[in-house]
């Protein structure tokens, strides 16, 4: 695939950012939501252990941090179905469940890229997550160095799904995001050109009309641009 002739990063300044996504609840409240929804099976992580981990992280993590259960305990394939998003379809309010696109059966094989250091802990915190709206209409190839230049790292797919789970309004029409901190490495060492993202389904094609307005875990090409996808990133991770 031929890269674009001139990237937004090279041709001009960042566009004006849109209003920030809603603030996250406290880490304790985030743990309670995971418990109440039955998101984390008790065998790998009991409710008491999850609450204790959130309480410990709250003593050091800054306000507005995101609570993340490590994907070895809660992989994206298991997490995506717990997403919920309110929508209006044909004038009626509905709530849609999240899903993974049918051609991403290998979703759990998308692993952190070099430079994205996920703590080796069952539960950790992602600090100061941003949706990256100012990089909408950039390709992942263009966005990656720009994120690094700001001293930040891109969110992994698991982290992005956790963010939408805790704060569904972080997804809005024309304001969704990619999670290029996760990529799939082939057997020969090269990367698959697919890069994961979280957005809102239009209910077309293989998604099906019943999923219109649903939070969707899917992928886009490494060198493609999309006006409605920013690039989610974090200032740090802590355990």
mmCIF file of N, CA, C and O in Angstrom, residues 188-234:
data_model
loop_
_atom_site.group_PDB
_atom_site.id
_atom_site.type_symbol
_atom_site.label_atom_id
_atom_site.label_comp_id
_atom_site.label_asym_id
_atom_site.label_seq_id
_atom_site.Cartn_x
_atom_site.Cartn_y
_atom_site.Cartn_z
ATOM 1 N N UNK A 188 6.797 -13.891 10.457
ATOM 2 C CA UNK A 188 8.080 -13.448 9.891
ATOM 3 C C UNK A 188 8.618 -12.184 10.564
ATOM 4 O O UNK A 188 9.638 -11.637 10.152
ATOM 5 N N UNK A 189 7.903 -11.695 11.594
ATOM 6 C CA UNK A 189 8.359 -10.525 12.332
ATOM 7 C C UNK A 189 7.760 -9.217 11.875
ATOM 8 O O UNK A 189 7.859 -8.208 12.593
ATOM 9 N N UNK A 190 7.138 -9.177 10.707
ATOM 10 C CA UNK A 190 6.504 -7.948 10.228
ATOM 11 C C UNK A 190 5.130 -7.788 10.888
ATOM 12 O O UNK A 190 4.577 -8.734 11.458
ATOM 13 N N UNK A 191 4.573 -6.578 10.775
ATOM 14 C CA UNK A 191 3.262 -6.322 11.368
ATOM 15 C C UNK A 191 2.147 -6.498 10.350
ATOM 16 O O UNK A 191 2.281 -6.114 9.172
ATOM 17 N N UNK A 192 1.052 -7.055 10.801
ATOM 18 C CA UNK A 192 -0.191 -7.062 10.036
ATOM 19 C C UNK A 192 -0.589 -5.600 9.818
ATOM 20 O O UNK A 192 -0.428 -4.768 10.710
ATOM 21 N N UNK A 193 -1.102 -5.276 8.638
ATOM 22 C CA UNK A 193 -1.462 -3.889 8.327
ATOM 23 C C UNK A 193 -2.731 -3.436 9.035
ATOM 24 O O UNK A 193 -3.036 -2.235 9.057
ATOM 25 N N UNK A 194 -3.474 -4.361 9.617
ATOM 26 C CA UNK A 194 -4.670 -3.968 10.370
ATOM 27 C C UNK A 194 -4.261 -3.310 11.695
ATOM 28 O O UNK A 194 -3.349 -3.796 12.367
ATOM 29 N N UNK A 195 -4.946 -2.253 12.054
ATOM 30 C CA UNK A 195 -4.727 -1.611 13.354
ATOM 31 C C UNK A 195 -6.081 -1.429 14.032
ATOM 32 O O UNK A 195 -7.050 -1.004 13.394
ATOM 33 N N UNK A 196 -6.185 -1.773 15.323
ATOM 34 C CA UNK A 196 -7.498 -1.813 15.974
ATOM 35 C C UNK A 196 -8.053 -0.435 16.314
ATOM 36 O O UNK A 196 -7.317 0.535 16.510
ATOM 37 N N UNK A 197 -9.364 -0.380 16.381
ATOM 38 C CA UNK A 197 -10.075 0.864 16.692
ATOM 39 C C UNK A 197 -11.400 0.531 17.359
ATOM 40 O O UNK A 197 -11.884 -0.601 17.291
ATOM 41 N N UNK A 198 -11.977 1.541 18.006
ATOM 42 C CA UNK A 198 -13.299 1.402 18.631
ATOM 43 C C UNK A 198 -14.160 2.541 18.113
ATOM 44 O O UNK A 198 -13.785 3.709 18.241
ATOM 45 N N UNK A 199 -15.295 2.200 17.512
ATOM 46 C CA UNK A 199 -16.178 3.242 16.995
ATOM 47 C C UNK A 199 -17.622 2.779 17.066
ATOM 48 O O UNK A 199 -17.924 1.793 17.750
ATOM 49 N N UNK A 200 -18.510 3.483 16.395
ATOM 50 C CA UNK A 200 -19.949 3.210 16.472
ATOM 51 C C UNK A 200 -20.417 2.631 15.146
ATOM 52 O O UNK A 200 -20.188 3.220 14.083
ATOM 53 N N UNK A 201 -21.085 1.502 15.221
ATOM 54 C CA UNK A 201 -21.554 0.846 14.009
ATOM 55 C C UNK A 201 -22.713 1.613 13.377
ATOM 56 O O UNK A 201 -23.594 2.127 14.064
ATOM 57 N N UNK A 202 -22.716 1.636 12.046
ATOM 58 C CA UNK A 202 -23.855 2.194 11.309
ATOM 59 C C UNK A 202 -24.907 1.135 11.000
ATOM 60 O O UNK A 202 -25.919 1.434 10.366
ATOM 61 N N UNK A 203 -24.636 -0.121 11.406
ATOM 62 C CA UNK A 203 -25.606 -1.181 11.173
ATOM 63 C C UNK A 203 -25.677 -1.630 9.729
ATOM 64 O O UNK A 203 -26.672 -2.218 9.306
ATOM 65 N N UNK A 204 -24.604 -1.396 8.982
ATOM 66 C CA UNK A 204 -24.590 -1.780 7.575
ATOM 67 C C UNK A 204 -23.714 -3.011 7.371
ATOM 68 O O UNK A 204 -22.955 -3.411 8.256
ATOM 69 N N UNK A 205 -23.800 -3.590 6.186
ATOM 70 C CA UNK A 205 -22.954 -4.718 5.833
ATOM 71 C C UNK A 205 -23.107 -5.881 6.796
ATOM 72 O O UNK A 205 -24.209 -6.208 7.249
ATOM 73 N N UNK A 206 -21.955 -6.478 7.140
ATOM 74 C CA UNK A 206 -21.987 -7.665 7.998
ATOM 75 C C UNK A 206 -22.325 -7.349 9.447
ATOM 76 O O UNK A 206 -22.630 -8.261 10.222
ATOM 77 N N UNK A 207 -22.279 -6.075 9.845
ATOM 78 C CA UNK A 207 -22.681 -5.724 11.215
ATOM 79 C C UNK A 207 -24.142 -6.088 11.447
ATOM 80 O O UNK A 207 -24.514 -6.595 12.510
ATOM 81 N N UNK A 208 -24.994 -5.806 10.471
ATOM 82 C CA UNK A 208 -26.423 -6.076 10.590
ATOM 83 C C UNK A 208 -27.168 -4.895 11.180
ATOM 84 O O UNK A 208 -26.651 -4.183 12.052
ATOM 85 N N UNK A 209 -28.387 -4.683 10.725
ATOM 86 C CA UNK A 209 -29.191 -3.533 11.149
ATOM 87 C C UNK A 209 -29.432 -3.516 12.653
ATOM 88 O O UNK A 209 -29.560 -2.451 13.255
ATOM 89 N N UNK A 210 -29.476 -4.683 13.287
ATOM 90 C CA UNK A 210 -29.733 -4.755 14.728
ATOM 91 C C UNK A 210 -28.588 -4.151 15.537
ATOM 92 O O UNK A 210 -28.753 -3.887 16.731
ATOM 93 N N UNK A 211 -27.443 -3.927 14.905
ATOM 94 C CA UNK A 211 -26.293 -3.366 15.620
ATOM 95 C C UNK A 211 -26.085 -1.883 15.311
ATOM 96 O O UNK A 211 -25.068 -1.317 15.688
ATOM 97 N N UNK A 212 -27.019 -1.265 14.656
ATOM 98 C CA UNK A 212 -26.877 0.164 14.393
ATOM 99 C C UNK A 212 -26.789 0.923 15.725
ATOM 100 O O UNK A 212 -27.632 0.765 16.606
ATOM 101 N N UNK A 213 -25.745 1.722 15.878
ATOM 102 C CA UNK A 213 -25.541 2.470 17.114
ATOM 103 C C UNK A 213 -24.752 1.725 18.170
ATOM 104 O O UNK A 213 -24.531 2.250 19.263
ATOM 105 N N UNK A 214 -24.305 0.505 17.868
ATOM 106 C CA UNK A 214 -23.570 -0.302 18.858
ATOM 107 C C UNK A 214 -22.091 0.076 18.876
ATOM 108 O O UNK A 214 -21.517 0.436 17.846
ATOM 109 N N UNK A 215 -21.451 -0.020 20.050
ATOM 110 C CA UNK A 215 -19.998 0.160 20.100
ATOM 111 C C UNK A 215 -19.310 -1.015 19.421
ATOM 112 O O UNK A 215 -19.610 -2.176 19.707
ATOM 113 N N UNK A 216 -18.379 -0.710 18.548
ATOM 114 C CA UNK A 216 -17.814 -1.708 17.647
ATOM 115 C C UNK A 216 -16.296 -1.753 17.769
ATOM 116 O O UNK A 216 -15.625 -0.719 17.690
ATOM 117 N N UNK A 217 -15.754 -2.942 17.959
ATOM 118 C CA UNK A 217 -14.309 -3.146 17.950
ATOM 119 C C UNK A 217 -13.942 -3.685 16.576
ATOM 120 O O UNK A 217 -14.408 -4.750 16.168
ATOM 121 N N UNK A 218 -13.119 -2.929 15.864
ATOM 122 C CA UNK A 218 -12.752 -3.327 14.517
ATOM 123 C C UNK A 218 -11.340 -2.899 14.186
ATOM 124 O O UNK A 218 -10.507 -2.750 15.077
ATOM 125 N N UNK A 219 -11.079 -2.677 12.921
ATOM 126 C CA UNK A 219 -9.722 -2.345 12.504
ATOM 127 C C UNK A 219 -9.760 -1.461 11.264
ATOM 128 O O UNK A 219 -10.746 -1.400 10.533
ATOM 129 N N UNK A 220 -8.635 -0.757 11.056
ATOM 130 C CA UNK A 220 -8.419 0.031 9.848
ATOM 131 C C UNK A 220 -6.986 -0.210 9.384
ATOM 132 O O UNK A 220 -6.156 -0.684 10.150
ATOM 133 N N UNK A 221 -6.697 0.131 8.148
ATOM 134 C CA UNK A 221 -5.359 -0.098 7.619
ATOM 135 C C UNK A 221 -4.352 0.897 8.187
ATOM 136 O O UNK A 221 -4.674 2.055 8.461
ATOM 137 N N UNK A 222 -3.117 0.451 8.338
ATOM 138 C CA UNK A 222 -2.031 1.237 8.934
ATOM 139 C C UNK A 222 -1.798 2.566 8.210
ATOM 140 O O UNK A 222 -1.449 3.563 8.832
ATOM 141 N N UNK A 223 -2.000 2.609 6.911
ATOM 142 C CA UNK A 223 -1.701 3.828 6.157
ATOM 143 C C UNK A 223 -2.946 4.584 5.689
ATOM 144 O O UNK A 223 -2.838 5.507 4.890
ATOM 145 N N UNK A 224 -4.120 4.184 6.176
ATOM 146 C CA UNK A 224 -5.356 4.860 5.790
ATOM 147 C C UNK A 224 -5.744 5.935 6.796
ATOM 148 O O UNK A 224 -5.451 5.827 7.984
ATOM 149 N N UNK A 225 -6.424 6.959 6.304
ATOM 150 C CA UNK A 225 -6.925 8.047 7.142
ATOM 151 C C UNK A 225 -8.448 7.967 7.247
ATOM 152 O O UNK A 225 -9.116 7.550 6.299
ATOM 153 N N UNK A 226 -8.968 8.394 8.380
ATOM 154 C CA UNK A 226 -10.418 8.439 8.591
ATOM 155 C C UNK A 226 -10.754 9.709 9.363
ATOM 156 O O UNK A 226 -10.220 9.947 10.450
ATOM 157 N N UNK A 227 -11.664 10.501 8.823
ATOM 158 C CA UNK A 227 -11.986 11.793 9.435
ATOM 159 C C UNK A 227 -12.611 11.650 10.818
ATOM 160 O O UNK A 227 -12.581 12.579 11.618
ATOM 161 N N UNK A 228 -13.159 10.490 11.124
ATOM 162 C CA UNK A 228 -13.915 10.301 12.355
ATOM 163 C C UNK A 228 -13.158 9.499 13.411
ATOM 164 O O UNK A 228 -13.730 9.133 14.434
ATOM 165 N N UNK A 229 -11.877 9.228 13.157
ATOM 166 C CA UNK A 229 -11.077 8.462 14.115
ATOM 167 C C UNK A 229 -9.863 9.262 14.567
ATOM 168 O O UNK A 229 -9.013 9.634 13.753
ATOM 169 N N UNK A 230 -9.793 9.537 15.863
ATOM 170 C CA UNK A 230 -8.577 10.081 16.466
ATOM 171 C C UNK A 230 -7.680 8.944 16.924
ATOM 172 O O UNK A 230 -7.881 7.775 16.542
ATOM 173 N N UNK A 231 -6.706 9.267 17.776
ATOM 174 C CA UNK A 231 -5.746 8.265 18.229
ATOM 175 C C UNK A 231 -5.586 8.385 19.740
ATOM 176 O O UNK A 231 -4.969 9.334 20.228
ATOM 177 N N UNK A 232 -6.168 7.436 20.468
ATOM 178 C CA UNK A 232 -6.167 7.492 21.922
ATOM 179 C C UNK A 232 -4.765 7.254 22.463
ATOM 180 O O UNK A 232 -4.017 6.402 21.962
ATOM 181 N N UNK A 233 -4.418 7.997 23.518
ATOM 182 C CA UNK A 233 -3.091 7.873 24.099
ATOM 183 C C UNK A 233 -3.141 8.128 25.605
ATOM 184 O O UNK A 233 -4.173 8.569 26.134
ATOM 185 N N UNK A 234 -2.020 7.862 26.259
ATOM 186 C CA UNK A 234 -1.926 8.032 27.711
ATOM 187 C C UNK A 234 -0.609 8.701 28.060
ATOM 188 O O UNK A 234 0.384 8.582 27.334
#
